[in-house]
Tab-separated table of C-alpha atoms in Angstrom:
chain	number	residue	atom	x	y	z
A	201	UNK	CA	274.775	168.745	99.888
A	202	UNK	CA	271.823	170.066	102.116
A	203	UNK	CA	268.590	168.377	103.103
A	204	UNK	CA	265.633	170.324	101.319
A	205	UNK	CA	263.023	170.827	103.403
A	206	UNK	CA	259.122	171.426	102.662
A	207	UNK	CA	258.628	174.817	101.228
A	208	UNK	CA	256.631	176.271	104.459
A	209	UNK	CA	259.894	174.956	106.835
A	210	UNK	CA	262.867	176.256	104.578
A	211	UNK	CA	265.962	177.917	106.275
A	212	UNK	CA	268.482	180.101	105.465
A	213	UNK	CA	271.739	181.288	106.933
A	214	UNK	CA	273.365	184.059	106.940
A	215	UNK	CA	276.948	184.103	107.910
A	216	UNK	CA	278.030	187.757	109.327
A	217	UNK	CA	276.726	190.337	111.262
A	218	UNK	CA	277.143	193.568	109.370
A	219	UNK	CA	275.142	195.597	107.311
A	220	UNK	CA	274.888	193.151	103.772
A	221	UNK	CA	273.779	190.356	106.486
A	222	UNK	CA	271.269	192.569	108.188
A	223	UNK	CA	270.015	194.077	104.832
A	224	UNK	CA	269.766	190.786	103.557
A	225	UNK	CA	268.000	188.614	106.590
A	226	UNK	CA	265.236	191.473	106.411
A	227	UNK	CA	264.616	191.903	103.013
A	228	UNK	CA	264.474	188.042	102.693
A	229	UNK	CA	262.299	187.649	105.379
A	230	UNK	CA	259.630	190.480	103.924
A	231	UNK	CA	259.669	188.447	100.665
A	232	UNK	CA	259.263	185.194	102.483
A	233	UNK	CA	258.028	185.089	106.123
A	234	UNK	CA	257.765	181.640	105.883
A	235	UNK	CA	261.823	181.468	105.761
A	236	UNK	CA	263.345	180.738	108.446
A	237	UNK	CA	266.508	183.360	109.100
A	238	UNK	CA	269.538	182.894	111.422
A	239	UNK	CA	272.812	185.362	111.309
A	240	UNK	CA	275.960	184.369	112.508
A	241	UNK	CA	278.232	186.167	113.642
A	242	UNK	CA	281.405	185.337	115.071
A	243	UNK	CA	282.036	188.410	116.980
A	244	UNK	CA	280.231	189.578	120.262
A	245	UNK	CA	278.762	192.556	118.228
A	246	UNK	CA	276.778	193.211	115.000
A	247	UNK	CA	276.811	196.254	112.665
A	248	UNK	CA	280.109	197.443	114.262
A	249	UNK	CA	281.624	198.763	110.929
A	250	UNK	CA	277.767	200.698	110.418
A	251	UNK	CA	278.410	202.062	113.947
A	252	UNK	CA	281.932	203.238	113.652
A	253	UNK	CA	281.299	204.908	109.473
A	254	UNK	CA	280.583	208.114	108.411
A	255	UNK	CA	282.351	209.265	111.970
A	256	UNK	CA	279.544	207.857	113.790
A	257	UNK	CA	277.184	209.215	111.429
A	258	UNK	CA	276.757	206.251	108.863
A	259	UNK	CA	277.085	207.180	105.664
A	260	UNK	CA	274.517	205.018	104.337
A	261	UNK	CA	274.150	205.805	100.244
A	262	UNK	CA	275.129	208.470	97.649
A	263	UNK	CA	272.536	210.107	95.240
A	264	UNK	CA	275.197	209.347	92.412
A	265	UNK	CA	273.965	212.717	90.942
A	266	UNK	CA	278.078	212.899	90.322
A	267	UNK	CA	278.914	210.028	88.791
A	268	UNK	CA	278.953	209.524	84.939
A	269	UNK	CA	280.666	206.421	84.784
A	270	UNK	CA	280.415	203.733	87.792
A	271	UNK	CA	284.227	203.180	87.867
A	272	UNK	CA	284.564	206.504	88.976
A	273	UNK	CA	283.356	205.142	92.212
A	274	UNK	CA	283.439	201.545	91.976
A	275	UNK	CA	287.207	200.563	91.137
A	276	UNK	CA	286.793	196.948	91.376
A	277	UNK	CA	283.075	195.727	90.671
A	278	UNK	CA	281.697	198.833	88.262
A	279	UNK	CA	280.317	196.246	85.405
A	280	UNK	CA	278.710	194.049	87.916
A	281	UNK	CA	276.866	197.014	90.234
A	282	UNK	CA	275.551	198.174	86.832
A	283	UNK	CA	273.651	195.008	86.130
A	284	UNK	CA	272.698	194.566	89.655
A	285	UNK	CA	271.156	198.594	89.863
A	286	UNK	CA	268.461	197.106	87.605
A	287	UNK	CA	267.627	194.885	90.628
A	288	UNK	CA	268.221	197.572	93.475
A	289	UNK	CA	269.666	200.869	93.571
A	290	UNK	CA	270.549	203.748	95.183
A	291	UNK	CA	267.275	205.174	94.656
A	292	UNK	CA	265.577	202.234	95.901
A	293	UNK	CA	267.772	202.043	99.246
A	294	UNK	CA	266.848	205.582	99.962
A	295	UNK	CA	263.006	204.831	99.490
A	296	UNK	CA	263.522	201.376	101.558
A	297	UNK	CA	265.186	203.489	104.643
A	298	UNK	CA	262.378	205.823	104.176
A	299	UNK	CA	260.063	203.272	104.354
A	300	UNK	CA	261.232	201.732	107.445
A	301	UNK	CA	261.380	204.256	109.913
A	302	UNK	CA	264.594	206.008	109.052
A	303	UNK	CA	264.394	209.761	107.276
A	304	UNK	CA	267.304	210.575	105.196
A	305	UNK	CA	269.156	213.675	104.178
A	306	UNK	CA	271.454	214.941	101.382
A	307	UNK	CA	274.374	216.896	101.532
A	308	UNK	CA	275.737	219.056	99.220
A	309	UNK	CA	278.564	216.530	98.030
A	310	UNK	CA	275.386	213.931	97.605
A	311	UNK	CA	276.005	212.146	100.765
A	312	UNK	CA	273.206	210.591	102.290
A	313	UNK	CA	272.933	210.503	106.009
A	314	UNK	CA	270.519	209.161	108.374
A	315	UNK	CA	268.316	212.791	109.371
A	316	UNK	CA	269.557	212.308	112.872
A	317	UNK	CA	272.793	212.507	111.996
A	318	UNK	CA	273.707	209.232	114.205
A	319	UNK	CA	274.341	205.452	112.477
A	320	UNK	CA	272.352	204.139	115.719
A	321	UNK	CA	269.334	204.929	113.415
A	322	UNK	CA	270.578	202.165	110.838
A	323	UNK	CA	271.880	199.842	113.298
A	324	UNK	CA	268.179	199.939	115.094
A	325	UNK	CA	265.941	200.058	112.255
A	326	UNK	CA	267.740	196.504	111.388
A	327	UNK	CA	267.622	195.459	115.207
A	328	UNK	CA	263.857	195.990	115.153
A	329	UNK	CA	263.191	194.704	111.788
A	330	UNK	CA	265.329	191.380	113.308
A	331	UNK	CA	263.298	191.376	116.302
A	332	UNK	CA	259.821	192.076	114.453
A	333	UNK	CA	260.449	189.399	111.924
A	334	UNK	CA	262.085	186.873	114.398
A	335	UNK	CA	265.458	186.272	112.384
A	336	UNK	CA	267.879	184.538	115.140
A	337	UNK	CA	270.994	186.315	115.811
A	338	UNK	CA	273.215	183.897	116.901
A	339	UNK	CA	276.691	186.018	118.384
A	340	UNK	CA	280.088	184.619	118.967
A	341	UNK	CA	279.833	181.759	116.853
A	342	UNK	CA	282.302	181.517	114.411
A	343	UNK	CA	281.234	179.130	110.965
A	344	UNK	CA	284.421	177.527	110.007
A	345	UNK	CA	282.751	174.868	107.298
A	346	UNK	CA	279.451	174.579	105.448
A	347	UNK	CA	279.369	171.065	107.399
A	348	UNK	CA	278.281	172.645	110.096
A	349	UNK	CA	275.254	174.318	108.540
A	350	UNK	CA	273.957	171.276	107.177
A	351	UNK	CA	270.298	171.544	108.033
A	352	UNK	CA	270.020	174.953	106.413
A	353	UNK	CA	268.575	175.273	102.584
A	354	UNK	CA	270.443	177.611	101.583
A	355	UNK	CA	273.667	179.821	103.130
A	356	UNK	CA	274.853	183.274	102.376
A	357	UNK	CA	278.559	184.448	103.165
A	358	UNK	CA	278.519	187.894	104.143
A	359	UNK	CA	281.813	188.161	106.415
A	360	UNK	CA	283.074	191.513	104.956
A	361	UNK	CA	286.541	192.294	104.260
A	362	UNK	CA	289.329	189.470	105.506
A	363	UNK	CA	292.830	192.389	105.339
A	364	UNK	CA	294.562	189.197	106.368
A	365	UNK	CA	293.020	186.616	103.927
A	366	UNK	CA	292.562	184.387	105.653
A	367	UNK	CA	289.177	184.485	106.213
A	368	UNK	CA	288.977	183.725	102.618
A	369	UNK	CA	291.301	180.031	102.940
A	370	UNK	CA	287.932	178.078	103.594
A	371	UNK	CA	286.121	179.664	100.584
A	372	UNK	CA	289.302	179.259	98.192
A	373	UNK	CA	289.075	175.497	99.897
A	374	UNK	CA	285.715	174.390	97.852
A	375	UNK	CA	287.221	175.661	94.894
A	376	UNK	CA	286.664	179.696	94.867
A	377	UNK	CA	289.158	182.155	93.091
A	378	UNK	CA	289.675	184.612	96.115
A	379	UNK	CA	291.570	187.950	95.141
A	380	UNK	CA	294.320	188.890	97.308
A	381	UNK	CA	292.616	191.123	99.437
A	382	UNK	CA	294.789	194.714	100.765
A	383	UNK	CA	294.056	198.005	101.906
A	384	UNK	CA	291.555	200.397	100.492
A	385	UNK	CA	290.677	204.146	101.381
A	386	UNK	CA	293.454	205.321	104.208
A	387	UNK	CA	295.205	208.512	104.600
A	388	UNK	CA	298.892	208.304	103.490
A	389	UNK	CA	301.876	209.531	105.781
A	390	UNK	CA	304.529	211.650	104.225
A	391	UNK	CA	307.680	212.601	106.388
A	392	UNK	CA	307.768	216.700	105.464
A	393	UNK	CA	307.844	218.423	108.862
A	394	UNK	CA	307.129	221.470	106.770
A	395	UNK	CA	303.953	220.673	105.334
A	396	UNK	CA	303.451	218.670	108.594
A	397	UNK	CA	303.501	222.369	110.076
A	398	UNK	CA	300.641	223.110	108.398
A	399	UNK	CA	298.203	220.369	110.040
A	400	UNK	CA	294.767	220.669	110.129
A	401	UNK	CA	294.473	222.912	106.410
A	402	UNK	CA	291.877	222.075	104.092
A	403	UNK	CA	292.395	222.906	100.575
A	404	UNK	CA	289.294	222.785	98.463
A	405	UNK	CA	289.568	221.088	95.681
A	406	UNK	CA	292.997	219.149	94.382
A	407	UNK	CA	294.648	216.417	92.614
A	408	UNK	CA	296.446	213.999	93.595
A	409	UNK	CA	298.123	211.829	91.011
A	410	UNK	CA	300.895	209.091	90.925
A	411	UNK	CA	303.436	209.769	88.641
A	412	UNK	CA	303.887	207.945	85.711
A	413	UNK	CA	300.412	206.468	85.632
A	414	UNK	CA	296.705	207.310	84.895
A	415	UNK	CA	295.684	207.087	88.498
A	416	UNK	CA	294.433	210.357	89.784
A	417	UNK	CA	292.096	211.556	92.231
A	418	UNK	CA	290.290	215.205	92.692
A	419	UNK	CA	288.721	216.492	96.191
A	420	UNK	CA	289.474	218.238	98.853
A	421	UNK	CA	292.742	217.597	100.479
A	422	UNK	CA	293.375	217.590	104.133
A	423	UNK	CA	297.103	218.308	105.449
A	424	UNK	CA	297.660	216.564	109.295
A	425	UNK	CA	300.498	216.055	111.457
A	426	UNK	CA	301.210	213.058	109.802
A	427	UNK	CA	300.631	213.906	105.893
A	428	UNK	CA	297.734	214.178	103.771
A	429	UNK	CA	293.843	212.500	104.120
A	430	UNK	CA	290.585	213.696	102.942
A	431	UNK	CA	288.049	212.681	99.858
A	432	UNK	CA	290.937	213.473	97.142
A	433	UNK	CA	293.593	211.376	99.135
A	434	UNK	CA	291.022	208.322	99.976
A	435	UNK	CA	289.690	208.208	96.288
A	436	UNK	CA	293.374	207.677	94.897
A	437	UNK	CA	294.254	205.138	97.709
A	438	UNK	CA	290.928	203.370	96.100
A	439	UNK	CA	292.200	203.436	92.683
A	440	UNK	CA	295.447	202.669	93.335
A	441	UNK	CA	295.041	200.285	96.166
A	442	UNK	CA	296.974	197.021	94.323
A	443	UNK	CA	299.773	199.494	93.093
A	444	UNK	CA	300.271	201.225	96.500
A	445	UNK	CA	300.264	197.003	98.132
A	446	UNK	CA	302.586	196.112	95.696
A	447	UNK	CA	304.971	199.205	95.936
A	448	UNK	CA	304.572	198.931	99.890
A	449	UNK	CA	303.355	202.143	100.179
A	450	UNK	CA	306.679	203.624	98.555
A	451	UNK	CA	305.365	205.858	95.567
A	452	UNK	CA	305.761	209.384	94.557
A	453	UNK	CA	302.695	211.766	94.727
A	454	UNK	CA	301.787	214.388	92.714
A	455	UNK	CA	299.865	217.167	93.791
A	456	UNK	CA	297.625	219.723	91.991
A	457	UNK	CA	296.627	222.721	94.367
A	458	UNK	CA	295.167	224.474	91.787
A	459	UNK	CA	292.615	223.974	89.008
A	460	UNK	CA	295.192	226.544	86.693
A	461	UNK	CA	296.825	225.221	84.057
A	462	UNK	CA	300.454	226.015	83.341
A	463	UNK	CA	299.998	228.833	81.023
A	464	UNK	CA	296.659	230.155	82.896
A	465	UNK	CA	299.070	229.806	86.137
A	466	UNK	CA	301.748	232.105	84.400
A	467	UNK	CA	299.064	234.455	83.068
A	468	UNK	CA	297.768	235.053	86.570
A	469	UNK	CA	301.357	235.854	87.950
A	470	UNK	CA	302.781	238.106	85.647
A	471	UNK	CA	298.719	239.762	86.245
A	472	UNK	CA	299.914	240.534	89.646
A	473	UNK	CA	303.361	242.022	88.689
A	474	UNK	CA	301.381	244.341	86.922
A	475	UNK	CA	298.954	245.538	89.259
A	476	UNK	CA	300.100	244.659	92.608
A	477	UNK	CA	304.460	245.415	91.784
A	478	UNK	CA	305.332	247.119	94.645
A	479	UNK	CA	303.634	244.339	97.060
A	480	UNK	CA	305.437	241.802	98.428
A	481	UNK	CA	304.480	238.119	97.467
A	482	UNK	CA	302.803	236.545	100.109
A	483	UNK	CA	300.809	239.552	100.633
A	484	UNK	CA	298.583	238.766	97.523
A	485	UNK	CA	297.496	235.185	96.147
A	486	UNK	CA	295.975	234.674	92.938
A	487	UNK	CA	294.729	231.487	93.166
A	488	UNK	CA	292.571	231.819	96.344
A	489	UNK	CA	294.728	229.319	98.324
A	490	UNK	CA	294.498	228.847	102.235
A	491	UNK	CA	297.557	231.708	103.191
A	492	UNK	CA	299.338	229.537	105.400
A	493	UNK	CA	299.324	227.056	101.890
A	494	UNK	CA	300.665	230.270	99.878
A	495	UNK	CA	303.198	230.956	102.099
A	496	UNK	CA	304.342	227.267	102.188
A	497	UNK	CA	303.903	226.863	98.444
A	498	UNK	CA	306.317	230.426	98.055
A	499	UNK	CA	309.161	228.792	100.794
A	500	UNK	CA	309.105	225.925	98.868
A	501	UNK	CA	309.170	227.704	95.402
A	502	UNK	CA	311.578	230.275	95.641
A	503	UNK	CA	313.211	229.520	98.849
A	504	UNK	CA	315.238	232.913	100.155
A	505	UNK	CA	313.106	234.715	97.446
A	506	UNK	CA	309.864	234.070	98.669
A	507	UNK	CA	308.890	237.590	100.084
A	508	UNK	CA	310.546	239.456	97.127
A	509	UNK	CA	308.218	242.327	95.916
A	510	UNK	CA	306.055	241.285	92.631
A	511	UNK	CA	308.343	243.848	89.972
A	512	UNK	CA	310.982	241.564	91.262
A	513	UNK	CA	309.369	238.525	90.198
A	514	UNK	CA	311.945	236.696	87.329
A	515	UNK	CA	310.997	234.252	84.547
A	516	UNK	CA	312.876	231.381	86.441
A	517	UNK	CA	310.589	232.374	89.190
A	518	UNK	CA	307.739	232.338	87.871
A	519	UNK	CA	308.356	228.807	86.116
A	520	UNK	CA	309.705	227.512	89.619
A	521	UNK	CA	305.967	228.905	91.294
A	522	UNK	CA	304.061	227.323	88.754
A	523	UNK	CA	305.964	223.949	88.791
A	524	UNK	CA	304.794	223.464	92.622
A	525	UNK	CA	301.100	224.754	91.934
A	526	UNK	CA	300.508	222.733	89.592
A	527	UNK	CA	302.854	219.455	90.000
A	528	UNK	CA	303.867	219.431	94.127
A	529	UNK	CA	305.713	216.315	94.375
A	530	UNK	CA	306.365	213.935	97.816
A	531	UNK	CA	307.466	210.551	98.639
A	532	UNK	CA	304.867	208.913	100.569
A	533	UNK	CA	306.823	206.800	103.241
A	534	UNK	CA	303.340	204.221	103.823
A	535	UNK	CA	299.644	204.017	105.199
A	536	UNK	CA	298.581	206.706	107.749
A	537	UNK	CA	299.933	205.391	111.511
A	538	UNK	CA	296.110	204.333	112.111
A	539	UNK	CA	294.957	201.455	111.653
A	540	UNK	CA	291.388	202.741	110.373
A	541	UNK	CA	290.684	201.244	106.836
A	542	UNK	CA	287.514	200.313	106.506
A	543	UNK	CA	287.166	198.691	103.141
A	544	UNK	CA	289.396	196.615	101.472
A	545	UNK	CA	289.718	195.676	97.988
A	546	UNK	CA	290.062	191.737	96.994
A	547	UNK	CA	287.962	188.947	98.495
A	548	UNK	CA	285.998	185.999	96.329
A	549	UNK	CA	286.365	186.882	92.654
A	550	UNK	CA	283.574	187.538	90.610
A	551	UNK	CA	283.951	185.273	88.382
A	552	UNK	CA	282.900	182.348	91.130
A	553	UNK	CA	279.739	183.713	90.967
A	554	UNK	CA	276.669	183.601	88.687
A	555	UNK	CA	276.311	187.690	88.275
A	556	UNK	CA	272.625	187.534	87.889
A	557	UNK	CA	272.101	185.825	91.688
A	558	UNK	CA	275.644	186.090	92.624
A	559	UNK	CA	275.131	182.349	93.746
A	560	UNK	CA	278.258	180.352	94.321
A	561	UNK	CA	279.385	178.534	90.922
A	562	UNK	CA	281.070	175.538	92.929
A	563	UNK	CA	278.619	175.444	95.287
A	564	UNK	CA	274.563	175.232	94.628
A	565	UNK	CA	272.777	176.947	97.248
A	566	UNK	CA	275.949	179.397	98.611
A	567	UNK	CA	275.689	183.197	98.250
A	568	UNK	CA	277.644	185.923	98.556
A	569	UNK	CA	277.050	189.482	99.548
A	570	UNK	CA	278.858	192.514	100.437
A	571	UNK	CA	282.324	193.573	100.743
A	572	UNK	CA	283.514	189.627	100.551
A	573	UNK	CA	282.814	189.769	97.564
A	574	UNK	CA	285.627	191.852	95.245
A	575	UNK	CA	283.507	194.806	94.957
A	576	UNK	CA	284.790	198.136	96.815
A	577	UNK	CA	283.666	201.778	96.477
A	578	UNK	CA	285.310	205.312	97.003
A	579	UNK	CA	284.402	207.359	100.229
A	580	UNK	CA	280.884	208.701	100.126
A	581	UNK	CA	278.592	205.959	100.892
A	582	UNK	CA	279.342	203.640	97.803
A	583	UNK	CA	280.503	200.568	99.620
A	584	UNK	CA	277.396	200.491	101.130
A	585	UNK	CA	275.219	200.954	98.732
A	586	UNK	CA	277.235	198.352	97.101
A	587	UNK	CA	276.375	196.027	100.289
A	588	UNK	CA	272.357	196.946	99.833
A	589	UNK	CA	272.403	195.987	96.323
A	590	UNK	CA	274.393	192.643	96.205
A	591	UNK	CA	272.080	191.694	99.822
A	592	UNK	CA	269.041	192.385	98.260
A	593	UNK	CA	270.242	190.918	94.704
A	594	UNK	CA	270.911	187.408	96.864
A	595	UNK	CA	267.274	188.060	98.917
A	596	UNK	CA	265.549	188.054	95.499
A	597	UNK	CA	267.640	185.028	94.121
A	598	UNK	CA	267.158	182.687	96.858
A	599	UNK	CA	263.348	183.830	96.950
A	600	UNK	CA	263.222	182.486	93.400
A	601	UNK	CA	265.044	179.664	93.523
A	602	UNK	CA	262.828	178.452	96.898
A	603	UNK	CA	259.612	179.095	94.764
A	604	UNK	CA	260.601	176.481	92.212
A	605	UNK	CA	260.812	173.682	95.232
């Protein structure tokens, strides 16, 4: 459908402005300078998502020293990212930040951040790269049909999440199977004005699990005025992003505060009638909890007999206690009040693709990269490794595919 030029005068491009579009206009351009490169992007800005992640920070990769199994991190996409990590992976992203100006660092959860601890180091490494390698950025101009990109050899989609969908209608138009995109990675809001109360507590390491399925989530947990975020809570909204849609945010939540089983949980309160029994309850905690959390978790438990002393402690008691360590249950009443997702899951299936180029399989010559694709990651830099690897994957495929003309 579009005019092939002479080798020396082909052109590519590149519809979006965010970090797969970037990653992807400079890679392609240090494989072929010859290529001509122009991003659009229908926005005024570019790399606003890379601006806003990581709380300004950006996020930019994990070491995946963590992860055994990629659907640990990768809910929707896992088999795919495996084949494509024999293209470029997480270990080449680090090396190709490295090598272009931008010094990394790794936390001790295997984050990787930018050294200077600011995402303006992404956003202008790209901006430079764009500038030294003379890609067009072409802002404000929204693509609404291939038509209008007719003199261009080849075209790459890299629009990121559509929450509405229907940034997908034109795709799903030439014959694409779009997934219903919704939400992915938010906080969730549960109406408990007593665990409200306790705003602002971290609690080490959790899980959160909806009842009555295998979907479950470990991490620390973050309580706020409006009910519970943090790694454990954004994981599980990952996993269980199409159940939470489809339930409209109406689900019960489970809640693991300790890493004690039942009988270990038992064991280690009938320890403390023995040694501490004179003591009242919420002077002494076991199971190294946040106090304020102990104190809550002892209300909650055992109500008016919360600051009994431990010789007091009763087998009902003690069966009520563990019950709420180790199974907490709430009704989450929706999404956090924020509109602040960042990912979401859904977007061109992957079965419209060819998973070796992820070239268009109604289309010759049409790409896809990034998060429009229905790929999404956990919290911790996946989702944009995930937009490094499918850019670069599309860089390399159109490379090849130019070479043969």
């Amino acid at each position: 459908m579009w005019i092939v030029s002479t080798f020396g005068g082909m052109k590519t491009a590149i519809i979006g402005g965010g970090a797969a579009g970037f990653f992807l206009a400079v890679s392609l351009k240090e494989m072929m300078p010859e290529m001509d490169v122009t991003i659009f992007e229908r926005s005024h800005r570019v790399l606003a998502k890379v601006e806003l992640s990581g709380g300004g920070r950006c996020n930019c990769t994990n070491t995946f020293r963590q992860v055994r199994d990629l659907s640990a991190v990768y809910p929707r996409g896992h088999r795919l990212m495996k084949r494509l990590f024999n293209v470029f992976d997480y270990r080449d992203a680090y090396q190709w930040f490295e090598r272009h100006g931008v010094p990394l660092v790794i936390q001790d959860d295997e984050c990787v951040f930018p050294q200077a601890q600011d995402s303006h180091a992404i956003i202008d490494c790209f901006l430079t790269l764009a500038r030294q390698h003379h890609i067009q950025i072409l802002k404000g101009r929204k693509v609404q049909s291939l038509g209008e990109l007719r003199d261009y050899d080849f075209i790459v989609v890299t629009t990121g999440g559509s929450p509405s969908g229907q940034g997908l209608d034109w795709l799903a138009d030439m014959g694409h199977e779009t997934v219903p995109p919704v939400p992915s990675l938010y906080s969730l809001r549960i109406a408990d004005r007593a665990l409200n109360a306790l705003q602002g507590l971290v609690v080490g390491d959790v899980v959160a699990h909806i009842p009555g399925t295998k979907l479950r989530a470990s991490g620390p947990l973050l309580i706020t005025h409006w009910g519970v975020s943090g790694p454990a809570i954004l994981r599980l909204s990952s996993y269980a992003a199409r159940l939470l849609a489809d339930s409209a945010y109406q689900v019960a939540l489970s809640i693991h505060w300790t890493h004690y089983n039942d009988r270990e949980a038992q064991n280690a309160l009938y320890d403390m009638v023995v040694r501490q029994p004179q003591k009242q309850l919420p002077t002494y905690n076991p199971f190294g909890l946040p106090q304020r959390l102990w104190t809550y978790l002892l209300d909650k438990s055992l109500d008016a007999r919360s600051q009994v002393r431990w010789a007091e402690l009763n087998k009902k008691d003690v069966n009520r206690l563990v019950n709420v360590l180790i199974n907490d249950t709430y009704q989450v009443a929706g999404r956090a009040p924020f509109k602040d997702e960042f990912v979401t899951c859904g977007g061109v299936s992957l079965k419209a693709v060819n998973p070796s180029t992820l070239e268009s399989r109604c289309v010759p010559r049409l790409y896809f990269a990034g998060e429009v694709l229905d790929i999404d990651g956990v919290t911790g830099g996946f989702n944009f490794q995930a937009a490094w690897t499918t850019a670069y994957t599309v860089a390399q495929s159109i490379m090849g595919e130019a070479s043969r003309h």
